[in-house]
mmCIF file of C-alpha atoms and ligand atoms in Angstrom:
data_model
loop_
_atom_site.group_PDB
_atom_site.id
_atom_site.type_symbol
_atom_site.label_atom_id
_atom_site.label_comp_id
_atom_site.label_asym_id
_atom_site.label_seq_id
_atom_site.Cartn_x
_atom_site.Cartn_y
_atom_site.Cartn_z
ATOM 1 C CA UNK A 10 -83.911 9.092 -7.482
ATOM 2 C CA UNK A 11 -80.766 7.500 -6.085
ATOM 3 C CA UNK A 12 -78.297 9.393 -3.962
ATOM 4 C CA UNK A 13 -74.890 8.140 -2.820
ATOM 5 C CA UNK A 14 -73.811 9.551 0.530
ATOM 6 C CA UNK A 15 -70.042 9.683 1.010
ATOM 7 C CA UNK A 16 -69.292 11.341 4.369
ATOM 8 C CA UNK A 17 -65.495 10.937 4.145
ATOM 9 C CA UNK A 18 -63.144 12.121 6.875
ATOM 10 C CA UNK A 19 -62.746 14.727 9.602
ATOM 11 C CA UNK A 20 -65.850 16.867 9.937
ATOM 12 C CA UNK A 21 -67.333 15.147 6.851
ATOM 13 C CA UNK A 22 -69.686 12.788 8.751
ATOM 14 C CA UNK A 23 -71.017 15.595 11.021
ATOM 15 C CA UNK A 24 -71.812 18.047 8.249
ATOM 16 C CA UNK A 25 -73.257 15.385 5.956
ATOM 17 C CA UNK A 26 -75.540 14.224 8.776
ATOM 18 C CA UNK A 27 -77.033 17.742 8.893
ATOM 19 C CA UNK A 28 -77.545 17.806 5.145
ATOM 20 C CA UNK A 29 -79.295 14.422 5.303
ATOM 21 C CA UNK A 30 -81.498 15.767 8.096
ATOM 22 C CA UNK A 31 -82.568 18.598 5.801
ATOM 23 C CA UNK A 32 -83.174 16.235 2.881
ATOM 24 C CA UNK A 33 -85.294 13.957 5.052
ATOM 25 C CA UNK A 34 -87.346 16.929 6.231
ATOM 26 C CA UNK A 35 -88.223 17.693 2.604
ATOM 27 C CA UNK A 36 -89.844 14.244 2.337
ATOM 28 C CA UNK A 37 -88.737 13.643 -1.243
ATOM 29 C CA UNK A 38 -88.639 10.267 -2.863
ATOM 30 C CA UNK A 39 -84.866 9.803 -2.753
ATOM 31 C CA UNK A 40 -83.156 6.579 -1.723
ATOM 32 C CA UNK A 41 -79.833 7.114 0.041
ATOM 33 C CA UNK A 42 -76.935 4.689 0.375
ATOM 34 C CA UNK A 43 -73.782 5.439 2.323
ATOM 35 C CA UNK A 44 -70.219 4.389 1.412
ATOM 36 C CA UNK A 45 -66.682 5.250 2.547
ATOM 37 C CA UNK A 46 -64.235 7.467 0.634
ATOM 38 C CA UNK A 47 -60.873 9.079 1.426
ATOM 39 C CA UNK A 48 -59.240 7.986 4.664
ATOM 40 C CA UNK A 49 -62.450 6.147 5.552
ATOM 41 C CA UNK A 50 -62.153 4.227 2.275
ATOM 42 C CA UNK A 51 -58.551 3.373 3.049
ATOM 43 C CA UNK A 52 -59.526 2.100 6.514
ATOM 44 C CA UNK A 53 -62.441 0.054 5.165
ATOM 45 C CA UNK A 54 -60.934 -1.379 1.992
ATOM 46 C CA UNK A 55 -57.314 -0.236 1.699
ATOM 47 C CA UNK A 56 -58.242 2.181 -1.079
ATOM 48 C CA UNK A 57 -59.296 5.863 -0.854
ATOM 49 C CA UNK A 58 -61.872 5.095 -3.551
ATOM 50 C CA UNK A 59 -63.024 1.501 -2.936
ATOM 51 C CA UNK A 60 -64.493 -0.272 -5.993
ATOM 52 C CA UNK A 61 -67.861 -0.612 -4.266
ATOM 53 C CA UNK A 62 -67.968 3.131 -3.572
ATOM 54 C CA UNK A 63 -67.143 3.991 -7.169
ATOM 55 C CA UNK A 64 -69.769 1.550 -8.417
ATOM 56 C CA UNK A 65 -72.384 3.015 -6.077
ATOM 57 C CA UNK A 66 -71.535 6.525 -7.305
ATOM 58 C CA UNK A 67 -71.826 5.394 -10.933
ATOM 59 C CA UNK A 68 -75.201 3.784 -10.248
ATOM 60 C CA UNK A 69 -76.589 6.883 -8.490
ATOM 61 C CA UNK A 70 -78.117 10.044 -9.924
ATOM 62 C CA UNK A 71 -76.114 12.227 -7.574
ATOM 63 C CA UNK A 72 -73.423 12.010 -4.930
ATOM 64 C CA UNK A 73 -73.320 13.975 -1.689
ATOM 65 C CA UNK A 74 -69.792 14.195 -0.339
ATOM 66 C CA UNK A 75 -68.507 15.567 2.974
ATOM 67 C CA UNK A 76 -64.755 16.033 2.819
ATOM 68 C CA UNK A 77 -61.633 13.910 2.640
ATOM 69 C CA UNK A 78 -58.230 14.058 4.262
ATOM 70 C CA UNK A 79 -56.464 13.793 7.561
ATOM 71 C CA UNK A 80 -52.852 14.501 8.493
ATOM 72 C CA UNK A 81 -52.498 10.940 9.721
ATOM 73 C CA UNK A 82 -52.555 9.767 6.098
ATOM 74 C CA UNK A 83 -49.884 12.195 4.870
ATOM 75 C CA UNK A 84 -47.183 9.532 5.117
ATOM 76 C CA UNK A 85 -49.000 7.030 2.894
ATOM 77 C CA UNK A 86 -47.909 6.471 -0.672
ATOM 78 C CA UNK A 87 -49.533 9.071 -2.894
ATOM 79 C CA UNK A 88 -52.029 6.709 -4.567
ATOM 80 C CA UNK A 89 -53.378 5.686 -1.157
ATOM 81 C CA UNK A 90 -53.914 9.197 0.179
ATOM 82 C CA UNK A 91 -57.464 10.474 0.730
ATOM 83 C CA UNK A 92 -57.182 13.308 -1.834
ATOM 84 C CA UNK A 93 -56.473 10.758 -4.536
ATOM 85 C CA UNK A 94 -59.900 9.223 -3.895
ATOM 86 C CA UNK A 95 -61.531 12.578 -4.501
ATOM 87 C CA UNK A 96 -59.565 13.294 -7.674
ATOM 88 C CA UNK A 97 -60.303 9.812 -9.015
ATOM 89 C CA UNK A 98 -64.036 9.978 -8.441
ATOM 90 C CA UNK A 99 -64.157 13.365 -10.215
ATOM 91 C CA UNK A 100 -62.275 11.885 -13.151
ATOM 92 C CA UNK A 101 -64.132 8.538 -13.247
ATOM 93 C CA UNK A 102 -67.522 10.266 -13.241
ATOM 94 C CA UNK A 103 -66.319 12.833 -15.775
ATOM 95 C CA UNK A 104 -67.358 15.725 -13.535
ATOM 96 C CA UNK A 105 -65.606 18.410 -15.538
ATOM 97 C CA UNK A 106 -67.685 21.413 -14.485
ATOM 98 C CA UNK A 107 -67.248 22.653 -10.940
ATOM 99 C CA UNK A 108 -69.637 25.416 -9.894
ATOM 100 C CA UNK A 109 -68.688 27.379 -6.794
ATOM 101 C CA UNK A 110 -71.066 30.220 -6.048
ATOM 102 C CA UNK A 111 -69.820 32.913 -3.665
ATOM 103 C CA UNK A 112 -72.874 34.634 -2.330
ATOM 104 C CA UNK A 113 -72.871 36.990 0.602
ATOM 105 C CA UNK A 114 -75.884 36.687 2.854
ATOM 106 C CA UNK A 115 -76.548 40.239 4.125
ATOM 107 C CA UNK A 116 -76.546 39.017 7.737
ATOM 108 C CA UNK A 117 -72.932 37.903 7.321
ATOM 109 C CA UNK A 118 -71.525 41.167 5.987
ATOM 110 C CA UNK A 119 -69.777 41.685 9.332
ATOM 111 C CA UNK A 120 -68.326 38.174 9.380
ATOM 112 C CA UNK A 121 -66.186 38.854 6.303
ATOM 113 C CA UNK A 122 -62.676 40.118 6.874
ATOM 114 C CA UNK A 123 -63.373 42.682 4.150
ATOM 115 C CA UNK A 124 -65.288 45.912 4.694
ATOM 116 C CA UNK A 125 -69.076 45.428 4.416
ATOM 117 C CA UNK A 126 -69.334 47.952 1.553
ATOM 118 C CA UNK A 127 -66.837 45.924 -0.489
ATOM 119 C CA UNK A 128 -68.702 42.637 -0.134
ATOM 120 C CA UNK A 129 -72.365 43.430 0.493
ATOM 121 C CA UNK A 130 -74.496 42.305 -2.426
ATOM 122 C CA UNK A 131 -71.801 39.951 -3.703
ATOM 123 C CA UNK A 132 -73.124 37.223 -6.015
ATOM 124 C CA UNK A 133 -70.334 35.596 -7.963
ATOM 125 C CA UNK A 134 -70.248 32.219 -9.697
ATOM 126 C CA UNK A 135 -66.835 30.650 -10.105
ATOM 127 C CA UNK A 136 -66.725 27.925 -12.726
ATOM 128 C CA UNK A 137 -63.671 25.738 -12.420
ATOM 129 C CA UNK A 138 -62.661 23.062 -14.913
ATOM 130 C CA UNK A 139 -62.210 19.945 -12.795
ATOM 131 C CA UNK A 140 -60.829 17.005 -14.764
ATOM 132 C CA UNK A 141 -57.871 18.437 -16.658
ATOM 133 C CA UNK A 142 -54.948 20.838 -16.265
ATOM 134 C CA UNK A 143 -51.854 20.285 -14.153
ATOM 135 C CA UNK A 144 -53.939 18.147 -11.774
ATOM 136 C CA UNK A 145 -54.072 15.303 -14.283
ATOM 137 C CA UNK A 146 -51.510 16.155 -16.998
ATOM 138 C CA UNK A 147 -48.793 13.667 -17.893
ATOM 139 C CA UNK A 148 -45.869 13.387 -17.480
ATOM 140 C CA UNK A 149 -45.767 13.793 -13.742
ATOM 141 C CA UNK A 150 -43.741 12.482 -10.855
ATOM 142 C CA UNK A 151 -40.547 12.844 -8.887
ATOM 143 C CA UNK A 152 -37.474 11.425 -10.618
ATOM 144 C CA UNK A 153 -33.770 11.430 -9.995
ATOM 145 C CA UNK A 154 -31.564 13.155 -12.535
ATOM 146 C CA UNK A 155 -28.209 11.837 -13.742
ATOM 147 C CA UNK A 156 -26.370 14.077 -11.296
ATOM 148 C CA UNK A 157 -28.324 12.498 -8.436
ATOM 149 C CA UNK A 158 -30.537 15.514 -7.868
ATOM 150 C CA UNK A 159 -34.286 14.932 -7.597
ATOM 151 C CA UNK A 160 -36.711 16.719 -9.904
ATOM 152 C CA UNK A 161 -40.472 17.149 -9.575
ATOM 153 C CA UNK A 162 -42.580 17.318 -12.735
ATOM 154 C CA UNK A 163 -46.182 18.232 -13.424
ATOM 155 C CA UNK A 164 -47.651 19.169 -16.753
ATOM 156 C CA UNK A 165 -50.232 21.827 -17.488
ATOM 157 C CA UNK A 166 -52.246 20.799 -20.523
ATOM 158 C CA UNK A 167 -55.654 21.421 -22.030
ATOM 159 C CA UNK A 168 -56.987 20.455 -25.415
ATOM 160 C CA UNK A 169 -59.498 22.667 -27.137
ATOM 161 C CA UNK A 170 -62.528 20.423 -26.645
ATOM 162 C CA UNK A 171 -61.936 20.450 -22.893
ATOM 163 C CA UNK A 172 -61.758 24.234 -22.927
ATOM 164 C CA UNK A 173 -64.805 24.596 -25.136
ATOM 165 C CA UNK A 174 -67.073 22.400 -23.011
ATOM 166 C CA UNK A 175 -66.295 24.279 -19.784
ATOM 167 C CA UNK A 176 -66.597 27.576 -21.651
ATOM 168 C CA UNK A 177 -70.046 26.547 -22.789
ATOM 169 C CA UNK A 178 -71.103 25.837 -19.209
ATOM 170 C CA UNK A 179 -69.933 29.319 -18.214
ATOM 171 C CA UNK A 180 -71.710 31.084 -21.081
ATOM 172 C CA UNK A 181 -74.931 29.122 -20.514
ATOM 173 C CA UNK A 182 -74.951 29.995 -16.818
ATOM 174 C CA UNK A 183 -74.146 33.647 -17.566
ATOM 175 C CA UNK A 184 -77.189 33.764 -19.869
ATOM 176 C CA UNK A 185 -79.343 33.025 -16.811
ATOM 177 C CA UNK A 186 -77.544 35.645 -14.716
ATOM 178 C CA UNK A 187 -76.065 39.054 -15.542
ATOM 179 C CA UNK A 188 -74.578 37.956 -18.871
ATOM 180 C CA UNK A 189 -70.955 38.656 -17.993
ATOM 181 C CA UNK A 190 -68.139 36.098 -18.216
ATOM 182 C CA UNK A 191 -64.625 36.815 -17.032
ATOM 183 C CA UNK A 192 -62.185 34.185 -18.262
ATOM 184 C CA UNK A 193 -59.106 33.897 -16.054
ATOM 185 C CA UNK A 194 -55.793 32.781 -17.536
ATOM 186 C CA UNK A 195 -52.071 33.455 -17.597
ATOM 187 C CA UNK A 196 -51.889 33.912 -21.342
ATOM 188 C CA UNK A 197 -48.915 36.283 -21.050
ATOM 189 C CA UNK A 198 -46.725 33.401 -19.880
ATOM 190 C CA UNK A 199 -48.399 29.998 -20.387
ATOM 191 C CA UNK A 200 -49.254 28.617 -23.839
ATOM 192 C CA UNK A 201 -51.889 26.291 -22.362
ATOM 193 C CA UNK A 202 -53.840 29.321 -21.261
ATOM 194 C CA UNK A 203 -53.082 31.262 -24.435
ATOM 195 C CA UNK A 204 -55.077 28.511 -26.169
ATOM 196 C CA UNK A 205 -57.671 28.793 -23.394
ATOM 197 C CA UNK A 206 -58.150 32.474 -24.229
ATOM 198 C CA UNK A 207 -58.367 31.836 -27.993
ATOM 199 C CA UNK A 208 -61.044 29.174 -27.542
ATOM 200 C CA UNK A 209 -63.066 31.407 -25.188
ATOM 201 C CA UNK A 210 -62.989 34.180 -27.788
ATOM 202 C CA UNK A 211 -64.089 31.777 -30.552
ATOM 203 C CA UNK A 212 -66.903 30.439 -28.387
ATOM 204 C CA UNK A 213 -68.136 33.912 -27.466
ATOM 205 C CA UNK A 214 -69.262 34.364 -31.084
ATOM 206 C CA UNK A 215 -72.103 31.952 -30.262
ATOM 207 C CA UNK A 216 -73.174 34.085 -27.299
ATOM 208 C CA UNK A 217 -73.481 37.640 -28.644
ATOM 209 C CA UNK A 218 -75.485 38.747 -25.585
ATOM 210 C CA UNK A 219 -72.746 37.778 -23.134
ATOM 211 C CA UNK A 220 -69.949 40.227 -22.430
ATOM 212 C CA UNK A 221 -66.655 38.301 -22.328
ATOM 213 C CA UNK A 222 -63.609 39.752 -20.584
ATOM 214 C CA UNK A 223 -60.197 38.261 -19.821
ATOM 215 C CA UNK A 224 -58.031 38.633 -16.779
ATOM 216 C CA UNK A 225 -54.625 37.297 -15.814
ATOM 217 C CA UNK A 226 -54.870 35.128 -12.718
ATOM 218 C CA UNK A 227 -52.585 37.320 -10.611
ATOM 219 C CA UNK A 228 -54.711 40.359 -11.374
ATOM 220 C CA UNK A 229 -57.881 38.337 -10.738
ATOM 221 C CA UNK A 230 -56.596 37.399 -7.280
ATOM 222 C CA UNK A 231 -56.076 41.088 -6.573
ATOM 223 C CA UNK A 232 -59.389 42.237 -8.078
ATOM 224 C CA UNK A 233 -61.324 39.689 -6.008
ATOM 225 C CA UNK A 234 -60.168 41.473 -2.881
ATOM 226 C CA UNK A 235 -60.242 45.015 -4.288
ATOM 227 C CA UNK A 236 -63.661 45.005 -5.972
ATOM 228 C CA UNK A 237 -65.297 41.571 -6.042
ATOM 229 C CA UNK A 238 -68.690 42.847 -7.155
ATOM 230 C CA UNK A 239 -67.354 43.590 -10.655
ATOM 231 C CA UNK A 240 -67.666 39.851 -11.391
ATOM 232 C CA UNK A 241 -70.710 37.845 -12.447
ATOM 233 C CA UNK A 242 -69.388 34.523 -13.814
ATOM 234 C CA UNK A 243 -65.702 33.695 -13.633
ATOM 235 C CA UNK A 244 -64.413 30.717 -15.642
ATOM 236 C CA UNK A 245 -60.979 29.210 -15.247
ATOM 237 C CA UNK A 246 -58.875 26.056 -15.253
ATOM 238 C CA UNK A 247 -58.449 23.519 -12.489
ATOM 239 C CA UNK A 248 -55.503 24.927 -10.541
ATOM 240 C CA UNK A 249 -56.422 28.605 -10.831
ATOM 241 C CA UNK A 250 -60.005 27.757 -9.894
ATOM 242 C CA UNK A 251 -58.859 25.828 -6.834
ATOM 243 C CA UNK A 252 -56.964 28.859 -5.565
ATOM 244 C CA UNK A 253 -59.415 31.595 -6.533
ATOM 245 C CA UNK A 254 -62.411 29.768 -5.064
ATOM 246 C CA UNK A 255 -60.742 29.521 -1.657
ATOM 247 C CA UNK A 256 -59.995 33.224 -1.890
ATOM 248 C CA UNK A 257 -63.576 34.048 -2.911
ATOM 249 C CA UNK A 258 -64.973 32.032 -0.026
ATOM 250 C CA UNK A 259 -63.609 34.517 2.476
ATOM 251 C CA UNK A 260 -65.603 37.287 0.807
ATOM 252 C CA UNK A 261 -68.706 35.467 2.027
ATOM 253 C CA UNK A 262 -67.621 35.490 5.645
ATOM 254 C CA UNK A 263 -66.299 31.967 5.952
ATOM 255 C CA UNK A 264 -65.212 29.070 3.818
ATOM 256 C CA UNK A 265 -67.912 27.216 5.743
ATOM 257 C CA UNK A 266 -70.518 28.979 3.582
ATOM 258 C CA UNK A 267 -69.361 27.911 0.119
ATOM 259 C CA UNK A 268 -71.200 24.996 -1.544
ATOM 260 C CA UNK A 269 -70.240 23.364 -4.823
ATOM 261 C CA UNK A 270 -71.574 21.262 -7.633
ATOM 262 C CA UNK A 271 -69.429 19.129 -9.931
ATOM 263 C CA UNK A 272 -71.331 18.170 -13.050
ATOM 264 C CA UNK A 273 -70.887 15.922 -16.047
ATOM 265 C CA UNK A 274 -72.286 16.606 -19.500
ATOM 266 C CA UNK A 275 -75.763 15.384 -18.524
ATOM 267 C CA UNK A 276 -75.974 17.185 -15.159
ATOM 268 C CA UNK A 277 -75.315 14.144 -13.069
ATOM 269 C CA UNK A 278 -73.424 15.614 -10.181
ATOM 270 C CA UNK A 279 -71.388 15.357 -7.066
ATOM 271 C CA UNK A 280 -72.166 17.925 -4.405
ATOM 272 C CA UNK A 281 -69.763 18.914 -1.682
ATOM 273 C CA UNK A 282 -68.792 21.894 0.427
ATOM 274 C CA UNK A 283 -65.786 23.736 -1.012
ATOM 275 C CA UNK A 284 -63.927 23.449 2.268
ATOM 276 C CA UNK A 285 -61.793 20.618 3.575
ATOM 277 C CA UNK A 286 -62.112 18.003 6.313
ATOM 278 C CA UNK A 287 -60.775 20.193 9.164
ATOM 279 C CA UNK A 288 -59.483 17.272 11.288
ATOM 280 C CA UNK A 289 -58.569 19.721 14.072
ATOM 281 C CA UNK A 290 -62.240 20.363 14.852
ATOM 282 C CA UNK A 291 -63.663 16.947 13.891
ATOM 283 C CA UNK A 292 -66.038 15.324 16.366
ATOM 284 C CA UNK A 293 -66.464 18.532 18.393
ATOM 285 C CA UNK A 294 -69.835 19.500 16.932
ATOM 286 C CA UNK A 295 -68.599 23.001 16.063
ATOM 287 C CA UNK A 296 -68.232 22.778 12.256
ATOM 288 C CA UNK A 297 -70.456 24.877 9.998
ATOM 289 C CA UNK A 298 -72.820 22.582 8.044
ATOM 290 C CA UNK A 299 -74.235 25.359 5.846
ATOM 291 C CA UNK A 300 -71.950 24.809 2.852
ATOM 292 C CA UNK A 301 -73.061 21.172 2.780
ATOM 293 C CA UNK A 302 -76.725 22.071 3.244
ATOM 294 C CA UNK A 303 -76.408 24.653 0.460
ATOM 295 C CA UNK A 304 -74.803 21.931 -1.678
ATOM 296 C CA UNK A 305 -78.035 19.966 -1.237
ATOM 297 C CA UNK A 306 -79.882 22.976 -2.654
ATOM 298 C CA UNK A 307 -77.554 22.905 -5.664
ATOM 299 C CA UNK A 308 -78.235 19.182 -6.061
ATOM 300 C CA UNK A 309 -81.969 19.770 -6.102
ATOM 301 C CA UNK A 310 -81.505 22.533 -8.677
ATOM 302 C CA UNK A 311 -78.990 21.021 -11.087
ATOM 303 C CA UNK A 312 -79.497 17.251 -10.961
ATOM 304 C CA UNK A 313 -83.086 16.850 -9.742
ATOM 305 C CA UNK A 314 -84.452 19.906 -11.597
ATOM 306 C CA UNK A 315 -86.374 20.861 -8.482
ATOM 307 C CA UNK A 316 -85.988 24.632 -8.278
ATOM 308 C CA UNK A 317 -88.840 24.970 -5.772
ATOM 309 C CA UNK A 318 -87.179 22.797 -3.141
ATOM 310 C CA UNK A 319 -83.750 24.288 -3.906
ATOM 311 C CA UNK A 320 -85.149 27.716 -3.070
ATOM 312 C CA UNK A 321 -86.859 26.307 -0.015
ATOM 313 C CA UNK A 322 -83.525 25.119 1.387
ATOM 314 C CA UNK A 323 -81.775 28.380 0.509
ATOM 315 C CA UNK A 324 -84.554 30.388 2.121
ATOM 316 C CA UNK A 325 -84.363 28.242 5.249
ATOM 317 C CA UNK A 326 -80.662 29.100 5.493
ATOM 318 C CA UNK A 327 -81.512 32.800 5.125
ATOM 319 C CA UNK A 328 -84.211 32.507 7.781
ATOM 320 C CA UNK A 329 -81.925 30.779 10.278
ATOM 321 C CA UNK A 330 -79.245 33.421 9.714
ATOM 322 C CA UNK A 331 -81.832 36.188 10.121
ATOM 323 C CA UNK A 332 -82.911 34.533 13.379
ATOM 324 C CA UNK A 333 -79.333 34.964 14.559
ATOM 325 C CA UNK A 334 -78.082 31.378 14.488
ATOM 326 C CA UNK A 335 -74.336 31.216 13.871
ATOM 327 C CA UNK A 336 -71.664 28.536 14.080
ATOM 328 C CA UNK A 337 -68.327 29.537 15.583
ATOM 329 C CA UNK A 338 -66.724 30.498 12.249
ATOM 330 C CA UNK A 339 -69.333 33.167 11.462
ATOM 331 C CA UNK A 340 -70.371 34.326 14.916
ATOM 332 C CA UNK A 341 -70.448 38.057 15.631
ATOM 333 C CA UNK A 342 -71.686 40.056 18.635
ATOM 334 C CA UNK A 343 -75.327 39.596 19.549
ATOM 335 C CA UNK A 344 -75.850 36.334 17.657
ATOM 336 C CA UNK A 345 -76.842 32.897 18.950
ATOM 337 C CA UNK A 346 -73.791 30.679 18.774
ATOM 338 C CA UNK A 347 -74.752 27.080 17.985
ATOM 339 C CA UNK A 348 -72.996 23.837 17.156
ATOM 340 C CA UNK A 349 -73.121 21.843 13.938
ATOM 341 C CA UNK A 350 -76.094 19.693 14.894
ATOM 342 C CA UNK A 351 -78.114 22.590 16.347
ATOM 343 C CA UNK A 352 -77.535 24.537 13.134
ATOM 344 C CA UNK A 353 -78.954 21.568 11.210
ATOM 345 C CA UNK A 354 -81.993 21.626 13.507
ATOM 346 C CA UNK A 355 -82.398 25.380 12.979
ATOM 347 C CA UNK A 356 -82.497 24.871 9.208
ATOM 348 C CA UNK A 357 -85.061 22.066 9.531
ATOM 349 C CA UNK A 358 -87.187 24.282 11.795
ATOM 350 C CA UNK A 359 -86.923 27.135 9.302
ATOM 351 C CA UNK A 360 -88.061 24.816 6.490
ATOM 352 C CA UNK A 361 -91.380 24.241 8.177
HETATM 353 C C1 IPM B 16 -60.902 21.410 -3.523
HETATM 354 C C2 IPM B 16 -59.781 20.753 -2.737
HETATM 355 C C3 IPM B 16 -59.208 19.602 -3.543
HETATM 356 C C4 IPM B 16 -58.637 20.151 -4.827
HETATM 357 C C5 IPM B 16 -58.152 18.759 -2.787
HETATM 358 C C6 IPM B 16 -58.676 18.238 -1.464
HETATM 359 C C7 IPM B 16 -57.616 17.631 -3.624
HETATM 360 O O1 IPM B 16 -58.823 21.702 -2.417
HETATM 361 O O2 IPM B 16 -61.884 20.708 -3.835
HETATM 362 O O3 IPM B 16 -60.800 22.598 -3.809
HETATM 363 O O4 IPM B 16 -57.493 20.600 -4.872
HETATM 364 O O5 IPM B 16 -59.373 20.159 -5.821
HETATM 365 MG MG1 MG B 17 -59.336 23.700 -2.919
#
């Protein structure tokens, strides 16, 4: 098995190093090759997704990514900015299905900003379409109108095959869980998502055991805070999924806990924490590596079909949390506060 390691920017290298530590401790037969992406790609090759990095990713079975972005690149032309590297690799590898599980570990019930009774027992899977929508729709850009005023344009668009294939991912995953899919749209205002809803309804005929419901995105944002445990699988488009998954992460105590998998049609995948590069805390050894380590568990499960080792990693995270180890973002009274690297060590120790 071939794995591409793309640490990226900010805290990316630190958290990826912990995930690699965990992978090495499992002693699997995986060859790993590292390459730059994002700001690191721009520094190395003048491109946030250097050709060699893209080629390596294409030649690998899976990609492990840290995070991209740093304020110091905000002034660059848009196509040179770190985020563009991330969006391009998703598109080039056709990683249309983004899985973002929000799972509350019981030990972290107090770390959430919501009351423990609202979040305890939470186990929600957000499925976000990742290669379409307003993120990629044409036309786009900033132009100058005849009267000299500037206008910004982006286009929300989905065709039915794009909707159907992400819907299928959601229904298939729901079949292995509690058999409930909530499709999130804004069908009362946006035609794109009116079509989204129609296609979801058509598709549901093939999954008679799954209960399909629909929710407008504004209501979904509210319901996630009011009563998040009503959800099992949530499926939505690229932009809504971006926003709702950040919101859902806080239910779990910290955005530092949320892993993700981005899959193509044959389960080749890119695995990354759902959080960003946090340049303000980079290099200080205080970042939470658990989202990245949990992304490794997802990689073992979805791309390498190795459920046993996926569970092993997830159980090691549970053990370390039960032992009281906490990074700064999830620390509460009476716990052992540790840095990024020490948390990686705690997970390795818990594996054995
Ligand atoms: C995410 C991030 C990215 C996105 C950014 C960094 C381009 O917020 O993965 O959720 O918007 O998809
Ligand atoms: Mg986001």
